[in-house]
Tab-separated table of C-alpha atoms in Angstrom:
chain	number	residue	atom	x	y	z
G	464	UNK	CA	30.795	-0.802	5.527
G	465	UNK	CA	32.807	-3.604	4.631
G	466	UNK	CA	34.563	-4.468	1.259
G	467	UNK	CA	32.074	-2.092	-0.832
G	468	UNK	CA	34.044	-3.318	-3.904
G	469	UNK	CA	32.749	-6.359	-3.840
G	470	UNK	CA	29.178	-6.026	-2.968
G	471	UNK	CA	26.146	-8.167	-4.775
G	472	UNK	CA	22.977	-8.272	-5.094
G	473	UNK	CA	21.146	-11.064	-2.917
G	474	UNK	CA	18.127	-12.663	-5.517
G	475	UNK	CA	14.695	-12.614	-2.904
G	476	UNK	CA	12.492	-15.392	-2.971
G	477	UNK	CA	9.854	-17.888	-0.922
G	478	UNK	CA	7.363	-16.259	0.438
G	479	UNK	CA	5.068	-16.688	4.105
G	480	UNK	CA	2.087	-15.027	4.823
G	481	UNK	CA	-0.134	-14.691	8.223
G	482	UNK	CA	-3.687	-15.265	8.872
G	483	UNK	CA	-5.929	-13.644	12.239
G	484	UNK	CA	-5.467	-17.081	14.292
G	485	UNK	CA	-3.218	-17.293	16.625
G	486	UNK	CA	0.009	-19.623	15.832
G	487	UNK	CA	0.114	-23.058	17.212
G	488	UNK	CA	3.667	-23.616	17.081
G	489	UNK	CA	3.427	-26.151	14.631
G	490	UNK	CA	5.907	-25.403	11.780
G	491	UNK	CA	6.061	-28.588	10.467
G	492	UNK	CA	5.139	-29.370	6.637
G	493	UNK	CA	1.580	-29.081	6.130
G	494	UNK	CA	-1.079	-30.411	3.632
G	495	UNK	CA	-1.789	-27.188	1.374
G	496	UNK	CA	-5.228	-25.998	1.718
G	497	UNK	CA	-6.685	-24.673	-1.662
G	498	UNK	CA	-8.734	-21.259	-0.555
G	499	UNK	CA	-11.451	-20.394	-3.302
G	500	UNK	CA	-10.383	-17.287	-3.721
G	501	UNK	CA	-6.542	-17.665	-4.554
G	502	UNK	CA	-6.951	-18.852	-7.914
G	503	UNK	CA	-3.514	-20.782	-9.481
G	504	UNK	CA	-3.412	-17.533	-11.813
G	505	UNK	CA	-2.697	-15.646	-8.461
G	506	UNK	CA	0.395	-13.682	-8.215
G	507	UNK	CA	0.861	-14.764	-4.303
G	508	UNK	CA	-0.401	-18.079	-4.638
G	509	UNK	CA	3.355	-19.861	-4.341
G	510	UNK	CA	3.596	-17.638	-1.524
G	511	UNK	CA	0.270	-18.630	0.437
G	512	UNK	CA	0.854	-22.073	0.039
G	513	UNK	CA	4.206	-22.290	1.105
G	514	UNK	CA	3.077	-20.043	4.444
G	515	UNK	CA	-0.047	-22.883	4.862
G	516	UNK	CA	2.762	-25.806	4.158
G	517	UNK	CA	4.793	-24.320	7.088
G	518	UNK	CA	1.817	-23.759	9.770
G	519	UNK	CA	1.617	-20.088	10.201
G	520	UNK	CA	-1.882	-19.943	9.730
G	521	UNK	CA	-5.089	-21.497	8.785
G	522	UNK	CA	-6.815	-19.188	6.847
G	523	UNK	CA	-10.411	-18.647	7.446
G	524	UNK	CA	-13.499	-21.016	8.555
G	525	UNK	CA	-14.960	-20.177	4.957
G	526	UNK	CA	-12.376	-21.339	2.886
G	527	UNK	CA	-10.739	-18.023	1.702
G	528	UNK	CA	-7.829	-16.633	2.205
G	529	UNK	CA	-8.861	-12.929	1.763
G	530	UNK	CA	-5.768	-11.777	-0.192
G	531	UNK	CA	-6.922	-8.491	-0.370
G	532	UNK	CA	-7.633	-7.562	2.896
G	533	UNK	CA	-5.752	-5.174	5.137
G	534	UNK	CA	-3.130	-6.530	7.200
G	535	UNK	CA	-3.761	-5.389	10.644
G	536	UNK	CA	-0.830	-4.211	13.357
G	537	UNK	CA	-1.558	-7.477	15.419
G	538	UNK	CA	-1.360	-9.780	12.587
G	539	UNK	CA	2.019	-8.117	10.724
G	540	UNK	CA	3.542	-8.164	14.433
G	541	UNK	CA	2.201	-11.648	14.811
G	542	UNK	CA	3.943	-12.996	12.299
G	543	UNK	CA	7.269	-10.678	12.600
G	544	UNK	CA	7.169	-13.072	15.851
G	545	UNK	CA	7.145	-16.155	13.995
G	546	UNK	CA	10.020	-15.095	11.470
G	547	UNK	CA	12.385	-13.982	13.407
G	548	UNK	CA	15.125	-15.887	14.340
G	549	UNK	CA	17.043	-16.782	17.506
G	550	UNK	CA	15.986	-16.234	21.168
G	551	UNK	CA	15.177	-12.558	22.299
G	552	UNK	CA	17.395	-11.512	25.178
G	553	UNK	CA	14.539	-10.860	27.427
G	554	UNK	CA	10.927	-11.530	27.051
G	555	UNK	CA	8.515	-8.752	26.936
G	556	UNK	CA	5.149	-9.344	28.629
G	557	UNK	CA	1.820	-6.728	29.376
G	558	UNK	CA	3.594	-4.470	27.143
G	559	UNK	CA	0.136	-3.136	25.734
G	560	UNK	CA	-2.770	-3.146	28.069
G	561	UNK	CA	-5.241	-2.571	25.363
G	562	UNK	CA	-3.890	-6.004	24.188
G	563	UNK	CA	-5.025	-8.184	27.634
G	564	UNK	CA	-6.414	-11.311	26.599
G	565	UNK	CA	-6.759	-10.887	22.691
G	566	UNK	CA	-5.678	-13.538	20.188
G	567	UNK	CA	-2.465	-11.817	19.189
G	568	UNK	CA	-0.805	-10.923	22.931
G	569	UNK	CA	1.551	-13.030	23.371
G	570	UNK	CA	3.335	-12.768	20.175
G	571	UNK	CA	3.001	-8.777	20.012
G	572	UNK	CA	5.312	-9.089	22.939
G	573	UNK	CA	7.384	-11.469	21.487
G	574	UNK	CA	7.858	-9.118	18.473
G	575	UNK	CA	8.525	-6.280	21.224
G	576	UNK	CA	11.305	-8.596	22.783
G	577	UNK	CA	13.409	-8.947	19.397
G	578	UNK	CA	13.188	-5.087	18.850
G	579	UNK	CA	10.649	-4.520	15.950
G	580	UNK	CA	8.615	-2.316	18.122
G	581	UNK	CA	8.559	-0.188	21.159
G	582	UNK	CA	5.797	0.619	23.720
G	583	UNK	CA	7.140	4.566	23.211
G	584	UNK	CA	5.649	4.403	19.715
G	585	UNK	CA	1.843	3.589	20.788
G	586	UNK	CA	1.637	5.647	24.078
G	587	UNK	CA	-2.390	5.768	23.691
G	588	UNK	CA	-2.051	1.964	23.113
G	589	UNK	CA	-1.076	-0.565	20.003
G	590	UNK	CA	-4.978	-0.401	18.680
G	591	UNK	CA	-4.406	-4.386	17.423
G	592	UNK	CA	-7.477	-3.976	14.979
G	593	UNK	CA	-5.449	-0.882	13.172
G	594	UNK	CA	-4.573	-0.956	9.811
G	595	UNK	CA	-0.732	-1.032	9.295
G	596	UNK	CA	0.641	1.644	6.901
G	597	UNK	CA	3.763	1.170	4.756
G	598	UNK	CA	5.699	3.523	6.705
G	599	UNK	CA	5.299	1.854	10.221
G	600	UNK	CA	6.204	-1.581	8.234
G	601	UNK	CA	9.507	0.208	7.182
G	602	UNK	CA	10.038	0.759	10.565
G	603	UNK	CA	9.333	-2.372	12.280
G	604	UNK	CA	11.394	-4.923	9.593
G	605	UNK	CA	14.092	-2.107	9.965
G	606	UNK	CA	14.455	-2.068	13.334
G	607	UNK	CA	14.284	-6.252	13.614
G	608	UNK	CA	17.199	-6.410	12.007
G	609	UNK	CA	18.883	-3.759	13.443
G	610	UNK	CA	18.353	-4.883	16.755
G	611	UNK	CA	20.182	-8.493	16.061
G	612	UNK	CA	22.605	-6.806	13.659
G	613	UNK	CA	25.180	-3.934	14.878
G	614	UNK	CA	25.894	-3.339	11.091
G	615	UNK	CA	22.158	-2.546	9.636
G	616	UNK	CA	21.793	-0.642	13.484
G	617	UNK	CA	24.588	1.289	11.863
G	618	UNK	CA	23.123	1.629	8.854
G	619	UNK	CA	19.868	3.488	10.016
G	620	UNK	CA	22.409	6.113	11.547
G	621	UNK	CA	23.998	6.299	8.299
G	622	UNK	CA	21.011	7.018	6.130
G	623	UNK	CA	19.687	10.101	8.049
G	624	UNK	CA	20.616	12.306	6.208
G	625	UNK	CA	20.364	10.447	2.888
G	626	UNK	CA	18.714	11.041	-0.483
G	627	UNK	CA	15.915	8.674	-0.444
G	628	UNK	CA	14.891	7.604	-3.798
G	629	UNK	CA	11.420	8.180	-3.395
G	630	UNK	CA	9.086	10.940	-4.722
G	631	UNK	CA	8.026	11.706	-1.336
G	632	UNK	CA	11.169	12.886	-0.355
G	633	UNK	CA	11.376	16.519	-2.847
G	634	UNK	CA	7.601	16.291	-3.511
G	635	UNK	CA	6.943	16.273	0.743
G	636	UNK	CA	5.150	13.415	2.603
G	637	UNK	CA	8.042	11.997	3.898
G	638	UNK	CA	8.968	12.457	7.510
G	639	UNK	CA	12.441	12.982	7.710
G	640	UNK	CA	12.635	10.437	10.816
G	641	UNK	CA	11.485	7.723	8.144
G	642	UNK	CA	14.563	8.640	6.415
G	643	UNK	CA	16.680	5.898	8.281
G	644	UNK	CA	14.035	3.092	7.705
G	645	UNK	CA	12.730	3.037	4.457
G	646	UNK	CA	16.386	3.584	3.205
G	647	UNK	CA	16.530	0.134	4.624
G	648	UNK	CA	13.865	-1.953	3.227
G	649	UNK	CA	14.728	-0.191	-0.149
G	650	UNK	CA	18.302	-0.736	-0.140
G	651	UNK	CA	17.313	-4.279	0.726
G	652	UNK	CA	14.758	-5.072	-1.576
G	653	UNK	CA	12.356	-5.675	1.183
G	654	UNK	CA	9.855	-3.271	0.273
G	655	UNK	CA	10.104	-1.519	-3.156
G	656	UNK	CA	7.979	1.911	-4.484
G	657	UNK	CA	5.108	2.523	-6.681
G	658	UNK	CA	5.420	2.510	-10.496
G	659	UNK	CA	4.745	6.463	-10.148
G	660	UNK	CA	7.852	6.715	-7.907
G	661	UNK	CA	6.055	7.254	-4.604
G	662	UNK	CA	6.768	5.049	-1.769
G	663	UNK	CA	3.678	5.615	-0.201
G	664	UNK	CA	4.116	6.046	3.339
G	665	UNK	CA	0.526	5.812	4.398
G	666	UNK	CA	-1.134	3.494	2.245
G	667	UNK	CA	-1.733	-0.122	3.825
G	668	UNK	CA	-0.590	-3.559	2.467
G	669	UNK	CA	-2.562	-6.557	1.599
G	670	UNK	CA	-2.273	-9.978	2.908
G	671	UNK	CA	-0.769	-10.870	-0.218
G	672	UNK	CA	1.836	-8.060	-0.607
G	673	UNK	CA	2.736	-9.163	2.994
G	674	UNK	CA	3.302	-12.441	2.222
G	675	UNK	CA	6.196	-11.747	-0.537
G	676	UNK	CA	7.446	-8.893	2.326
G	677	UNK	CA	7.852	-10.736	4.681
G	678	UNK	CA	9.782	-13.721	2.520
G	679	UNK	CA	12.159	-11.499	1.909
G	680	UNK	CA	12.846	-10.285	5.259
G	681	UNK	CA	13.182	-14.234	6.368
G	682	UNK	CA	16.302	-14.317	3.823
G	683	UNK	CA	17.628	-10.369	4.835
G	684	UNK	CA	17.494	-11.522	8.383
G	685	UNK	CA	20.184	-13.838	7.254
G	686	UNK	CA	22.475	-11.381	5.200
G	687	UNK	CA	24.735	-8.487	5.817
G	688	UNK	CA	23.949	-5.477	6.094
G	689	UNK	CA	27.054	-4.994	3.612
G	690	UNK	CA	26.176	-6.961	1.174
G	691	UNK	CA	23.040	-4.603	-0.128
G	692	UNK	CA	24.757	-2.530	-3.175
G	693	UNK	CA	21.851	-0.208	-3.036
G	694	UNK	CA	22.237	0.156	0.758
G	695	UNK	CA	25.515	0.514	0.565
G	696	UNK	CA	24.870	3.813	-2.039
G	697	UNK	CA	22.625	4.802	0.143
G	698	UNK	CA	24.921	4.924	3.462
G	699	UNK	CA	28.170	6.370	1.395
G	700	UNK	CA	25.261	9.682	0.401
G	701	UNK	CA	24.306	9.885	3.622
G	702	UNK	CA	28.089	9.891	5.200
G	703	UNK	CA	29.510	12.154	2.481
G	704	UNK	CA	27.071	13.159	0.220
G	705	UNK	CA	28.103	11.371	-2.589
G	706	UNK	CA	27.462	7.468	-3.841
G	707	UNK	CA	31.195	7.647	-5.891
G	708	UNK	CA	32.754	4.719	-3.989
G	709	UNK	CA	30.264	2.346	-4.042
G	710	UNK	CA	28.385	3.134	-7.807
G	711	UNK	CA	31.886	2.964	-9.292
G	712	UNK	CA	35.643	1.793	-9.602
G	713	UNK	CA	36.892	4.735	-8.423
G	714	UNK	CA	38.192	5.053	-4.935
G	715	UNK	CA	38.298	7.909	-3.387
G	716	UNK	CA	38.478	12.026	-4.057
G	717	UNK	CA	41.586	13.512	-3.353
G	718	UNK	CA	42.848	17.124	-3.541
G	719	UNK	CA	45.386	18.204	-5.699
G	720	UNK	CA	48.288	17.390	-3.880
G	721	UNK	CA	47.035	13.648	-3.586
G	722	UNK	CA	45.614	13.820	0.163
G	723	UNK	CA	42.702	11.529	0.345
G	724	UNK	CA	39.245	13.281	0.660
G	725	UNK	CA	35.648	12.905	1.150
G	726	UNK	CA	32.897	14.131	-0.912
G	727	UNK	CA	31.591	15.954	2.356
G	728	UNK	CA	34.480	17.864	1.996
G	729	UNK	CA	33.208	20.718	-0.964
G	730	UNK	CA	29.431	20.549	0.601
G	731	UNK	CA	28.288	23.580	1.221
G	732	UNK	CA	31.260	25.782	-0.032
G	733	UNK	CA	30.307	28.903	-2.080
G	734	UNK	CA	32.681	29.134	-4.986
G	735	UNK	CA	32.739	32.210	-7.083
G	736	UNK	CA	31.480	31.888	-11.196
G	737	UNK	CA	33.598	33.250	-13.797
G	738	UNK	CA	32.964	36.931	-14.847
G	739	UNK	CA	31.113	37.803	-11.503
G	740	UNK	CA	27.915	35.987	-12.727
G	741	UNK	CA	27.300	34.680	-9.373
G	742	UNK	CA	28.016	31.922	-6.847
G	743	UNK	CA	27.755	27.823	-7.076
G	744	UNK	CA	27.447	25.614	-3.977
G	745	UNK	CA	27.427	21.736	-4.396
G	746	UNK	CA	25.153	19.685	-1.835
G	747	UNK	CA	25.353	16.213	-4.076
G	748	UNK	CA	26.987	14.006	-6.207
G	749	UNK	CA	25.322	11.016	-7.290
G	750	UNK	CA	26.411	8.885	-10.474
G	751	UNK	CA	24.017	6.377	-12.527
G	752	UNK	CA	24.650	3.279	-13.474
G	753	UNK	CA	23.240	2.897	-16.674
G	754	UNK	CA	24.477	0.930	-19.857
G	755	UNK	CA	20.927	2.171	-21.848
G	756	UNK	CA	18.048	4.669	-20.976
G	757	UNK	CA	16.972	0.863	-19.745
G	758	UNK	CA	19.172	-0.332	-18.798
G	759	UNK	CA	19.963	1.007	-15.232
G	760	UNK	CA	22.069	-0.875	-12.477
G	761	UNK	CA	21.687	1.385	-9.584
G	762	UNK	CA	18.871	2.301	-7.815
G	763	UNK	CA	20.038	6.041	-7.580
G	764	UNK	CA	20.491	6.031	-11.790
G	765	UNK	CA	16.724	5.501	-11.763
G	766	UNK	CA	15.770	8.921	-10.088
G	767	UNK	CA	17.277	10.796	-13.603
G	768	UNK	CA	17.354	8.031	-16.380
G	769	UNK	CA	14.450	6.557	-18.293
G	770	UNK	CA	13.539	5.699	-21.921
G	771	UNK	CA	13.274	9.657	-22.412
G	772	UNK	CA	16.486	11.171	-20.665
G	773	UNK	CA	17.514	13.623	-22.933
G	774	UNK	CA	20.789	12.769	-23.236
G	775	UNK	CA	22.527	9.619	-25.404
G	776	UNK	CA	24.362	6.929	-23.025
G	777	UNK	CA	28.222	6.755	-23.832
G	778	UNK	CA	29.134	3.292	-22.494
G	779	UNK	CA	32.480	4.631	-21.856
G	780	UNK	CA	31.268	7.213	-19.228
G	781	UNK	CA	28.664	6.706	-15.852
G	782	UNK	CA	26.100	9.449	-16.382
G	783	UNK	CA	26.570	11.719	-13.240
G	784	UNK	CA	24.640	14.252	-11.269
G	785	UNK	CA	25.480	17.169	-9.174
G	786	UNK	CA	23.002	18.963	-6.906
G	787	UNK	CA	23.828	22.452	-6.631
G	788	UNK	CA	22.546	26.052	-5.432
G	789	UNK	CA	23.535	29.038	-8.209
G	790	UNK	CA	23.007	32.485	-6.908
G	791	UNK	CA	23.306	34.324	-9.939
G	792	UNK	CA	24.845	37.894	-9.214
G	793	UNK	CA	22.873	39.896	-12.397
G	794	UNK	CA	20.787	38.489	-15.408
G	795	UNK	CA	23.226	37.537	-17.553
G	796	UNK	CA	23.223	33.390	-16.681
G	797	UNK	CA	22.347	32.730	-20.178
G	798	UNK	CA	22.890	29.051	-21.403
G	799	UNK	CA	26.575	29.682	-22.852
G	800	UNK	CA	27.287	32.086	-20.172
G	801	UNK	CA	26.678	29.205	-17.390
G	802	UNK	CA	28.529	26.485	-19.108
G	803	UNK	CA	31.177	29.003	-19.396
G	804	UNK	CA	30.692	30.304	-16.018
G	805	UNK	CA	31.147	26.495	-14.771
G	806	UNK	CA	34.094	25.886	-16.907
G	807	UNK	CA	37.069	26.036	-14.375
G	808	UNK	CA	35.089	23.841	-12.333
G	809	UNK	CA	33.626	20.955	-14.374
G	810	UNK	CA	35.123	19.770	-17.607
G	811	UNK	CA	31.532	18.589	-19.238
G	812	UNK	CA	28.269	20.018	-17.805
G	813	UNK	CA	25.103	19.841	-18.764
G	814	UNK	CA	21.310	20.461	-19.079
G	815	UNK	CA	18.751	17.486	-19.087
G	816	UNK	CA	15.456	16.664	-19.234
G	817	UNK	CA	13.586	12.819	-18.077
G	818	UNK	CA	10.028	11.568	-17.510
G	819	UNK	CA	11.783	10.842	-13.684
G	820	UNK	CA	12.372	14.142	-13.256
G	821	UNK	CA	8.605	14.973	-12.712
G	822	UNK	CA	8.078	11.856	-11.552
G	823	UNK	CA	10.145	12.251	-8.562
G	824	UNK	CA	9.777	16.239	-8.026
G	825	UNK	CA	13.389	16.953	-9.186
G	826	UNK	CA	14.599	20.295	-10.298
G	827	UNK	CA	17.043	20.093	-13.526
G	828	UNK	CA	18.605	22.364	-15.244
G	829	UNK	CA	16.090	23.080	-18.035
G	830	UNK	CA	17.176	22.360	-21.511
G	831	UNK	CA	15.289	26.104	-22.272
G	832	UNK	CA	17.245	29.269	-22.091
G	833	UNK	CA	17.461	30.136	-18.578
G	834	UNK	CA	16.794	33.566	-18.142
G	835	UNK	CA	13.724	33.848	-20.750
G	836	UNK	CA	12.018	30.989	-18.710
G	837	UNK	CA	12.702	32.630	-15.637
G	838	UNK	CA	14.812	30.079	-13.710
G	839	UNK	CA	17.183	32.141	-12.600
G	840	UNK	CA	16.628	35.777	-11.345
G	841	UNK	CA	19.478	38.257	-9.701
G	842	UNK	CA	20.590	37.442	-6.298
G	843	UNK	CA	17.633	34.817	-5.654
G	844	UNK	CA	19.647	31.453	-4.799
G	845	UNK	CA	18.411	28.180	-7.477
G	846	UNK	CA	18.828	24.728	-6.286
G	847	UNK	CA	18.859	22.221	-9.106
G	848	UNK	CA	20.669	18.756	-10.413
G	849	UNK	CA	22.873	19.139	-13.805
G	850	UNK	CA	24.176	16.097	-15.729
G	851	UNK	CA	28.208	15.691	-16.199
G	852	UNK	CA	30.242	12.536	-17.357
G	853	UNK	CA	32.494	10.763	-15.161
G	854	UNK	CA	34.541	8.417	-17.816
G	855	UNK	CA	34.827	4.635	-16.798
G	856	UNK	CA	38.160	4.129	-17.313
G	857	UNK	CA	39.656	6.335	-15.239
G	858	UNK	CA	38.237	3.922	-11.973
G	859	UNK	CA	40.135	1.284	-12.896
G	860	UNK	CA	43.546	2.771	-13.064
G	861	UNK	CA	46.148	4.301	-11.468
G	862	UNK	CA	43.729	7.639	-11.614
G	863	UNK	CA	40.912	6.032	-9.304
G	864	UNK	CA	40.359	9.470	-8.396
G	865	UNK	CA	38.131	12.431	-8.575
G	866	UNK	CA	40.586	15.558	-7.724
G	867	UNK	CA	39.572	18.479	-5.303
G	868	UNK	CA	40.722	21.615	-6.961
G	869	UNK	CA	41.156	24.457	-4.174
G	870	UNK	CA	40.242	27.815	-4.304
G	871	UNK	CA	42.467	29.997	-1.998
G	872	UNK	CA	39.220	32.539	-1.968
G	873	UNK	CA	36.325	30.270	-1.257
G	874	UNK	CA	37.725	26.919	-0.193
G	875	UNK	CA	37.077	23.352	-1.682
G	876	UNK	CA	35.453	22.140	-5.040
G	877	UNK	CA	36.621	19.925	-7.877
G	878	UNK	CA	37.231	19.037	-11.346
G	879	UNK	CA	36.050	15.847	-13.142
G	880	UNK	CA	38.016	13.810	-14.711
């Protein structure tokens, strides 16, 4: 990843849409046909117009447009054809045999040549008439632009094994082999989740949601892979287990006698509690961005942080997360005896409590006493997130650093600073 200091945002906008005819090749400026039912109070309508004004499609003998119909596998490959950019290396022909002689053949290989989709992934045939579910759209704009990009190909191998900020990922009904993809079109902005925090792998999309879709992926096609803030997060977690670098000023961990680390270094070492109350194991580090409970300028800050986080928002710290396992070694973990237990290790922890945390399936360390509610229990490991502050400042001096303190019993962990 290149320069991740200096990473911004890219502002999406245009639109194109596709209809069922086959394209003519004509992409010159076209009179705007007003369809009956896309109304001017339409969300998409800016975005069907300019698709008609460009030739991608006709729309249908009746004079609608049929926003809300399903987008089928031949049309969304159809018009992945028409957006992409540049000459394939080689053209793909028969790739489907199920596809001989219907309206969308040619350019279903043509979106085979530039790498959206394989044969491998339809070995009973592409089924052209199928409706196309969100998670086979994450794949195919994904894999388009890794195929003409060596940077987003790199950044599908650095996502799998990522934290994807979806609710599928701790509530289940995310394949981890999706992991890669829709790490993409989220850290992108291509494709975004569902107001309850799902992502929705196998819902469908209208004809209207693909229109704005596949806008977007007409101006990512264009970008660097680097340039994606959120993507970038999203690649430094997956790498190292931590989004430090990239959320933040600060530049890198070291240990304690200033050697440069990586998060990656303390996952998955067991260090010992105070007072024999058990064992702690970190797995992640993530830190929000967030100025208010509204105010949130990561995508990672909104998995913990909404208008009812617990906590109150010190502009003069980032509001950071750890992931942990505790293993508690009796029944003593009380709420004092745990932040005491954690002292040596973290300067500030914390319980906390969100609407997001249900919302995406997290387990937090509950503002209740611990052992009355039952979270913990003797020798029966816990994994949870707790809530720590990592103080602005200290990025942007000479003390850029989070330190590694080391344990000459059990190995790496660290102190905040």
């Amino acid at each position: 990843m290149k320069d991740l200091k200096k990473v911004t945002q890219l502002i999406l906008s245009g639109a194109l849409v596709i209809g069922i005819f086959p394209f003519t090749g004509n992409t010159s400026q076209a009179a705007v046909t007003s369809f009956k039912d896309v109304p001017t109070s339409h969300w998409a309508k800016a975005s069907i117009d300019a698709a008609v004004a460009k030739g991608y499609f006709k729309g249908y003998s009746d004079g609608t447009f049929k926003p809300g119909a399903t987008v089928t596998r031949a049309e969304f490959a159809a018009l992945l054809a028409r957006v992409a950019k540049g000459t394939p290396d080689t053209e793909q022909t028969n790739v489907f045999k199920d596809l001989t002689g219907h309206w969308s053949e040619a350019e279903v290989n043509r979106a085979v040549s530039f790498g959206f989709l394989k044969s491998s992934d339809y070995p009973n045939g592409f089924k052209p008439g199928t409706a196309l579910t969100r998670e086979e759209m994450a794949k195919w704009l994904s894999s388009g632009l890794a195929a003409q990009d060596e940077d987003y190909k790199q950044a599908l191998k650095d996502t799998e094994n990522t934290l994807v900020p979806v609710a599928e990922f701790y509530k289940g009904g995310l394949k981890k082999i999706s992991y890669p993809y829709v790490s993409v079109v989220l850290g992108t902005g291509l494709m975004s989740g569902y107001p309850d925090g799902t992502f929705g792998p196998g819902k469908t999309t209208t004809r209207a949601e693909a229109a704005v879709i596949l806008s977007r992926y007409d101006q990512v096609q264009e970008s660097k892979a680097d340039s994606y803030r959120d993507l970038n997060e999203m690649r430094e977690v997956g790498l190292t287990g931590s989004n430090l670098t990239t959320a933040t000023p600060y530049e890198y961990f070291t240990r304690e006698d200033g050697t440069a680390e990586s998060f990656d270094r303390v996952i998955g070492k067991k260090v010992n509690l105070r007072n024999n109350l058990g064992t702690i194991t970190a797995h992640r580090m993530i830190v929000a961005d967030a100025q208010t409970k509204t105010t949130i300028r990561n995508l990672y800050g909104k998995l913990f942080i909404d208008k009812n986080y617990s906590n109150p928002i010190d502009e003069q710290y980032y509001e950071a997360f750890m992931e942990v396992t505790v293993t508690p070694s009796g029944n003593n973990l009380r709420n004092l005896a745990f932040v005491q237990a954690v002292g040596g290790i973290f300067r500030t922890i914390s319980n906390f409590s969100s609407g997001t945390t249900e919302k995406y399936g997290i387990s937090n360390l509950p503002v209740e006493e611990y052992v009355d509610s039952g979270f913990f229990k003797e020798g029966v490991p816990r994994t949870f997130w707790m809530n720590f502050l990592l103080i602005r400042s200290a990025g942007t001096s000479s003390q850029s650093r989070v330190t590694f303190v080391v344990d000459k019993d059990t190995g790496t962990f660290f102190r905040i600073p």
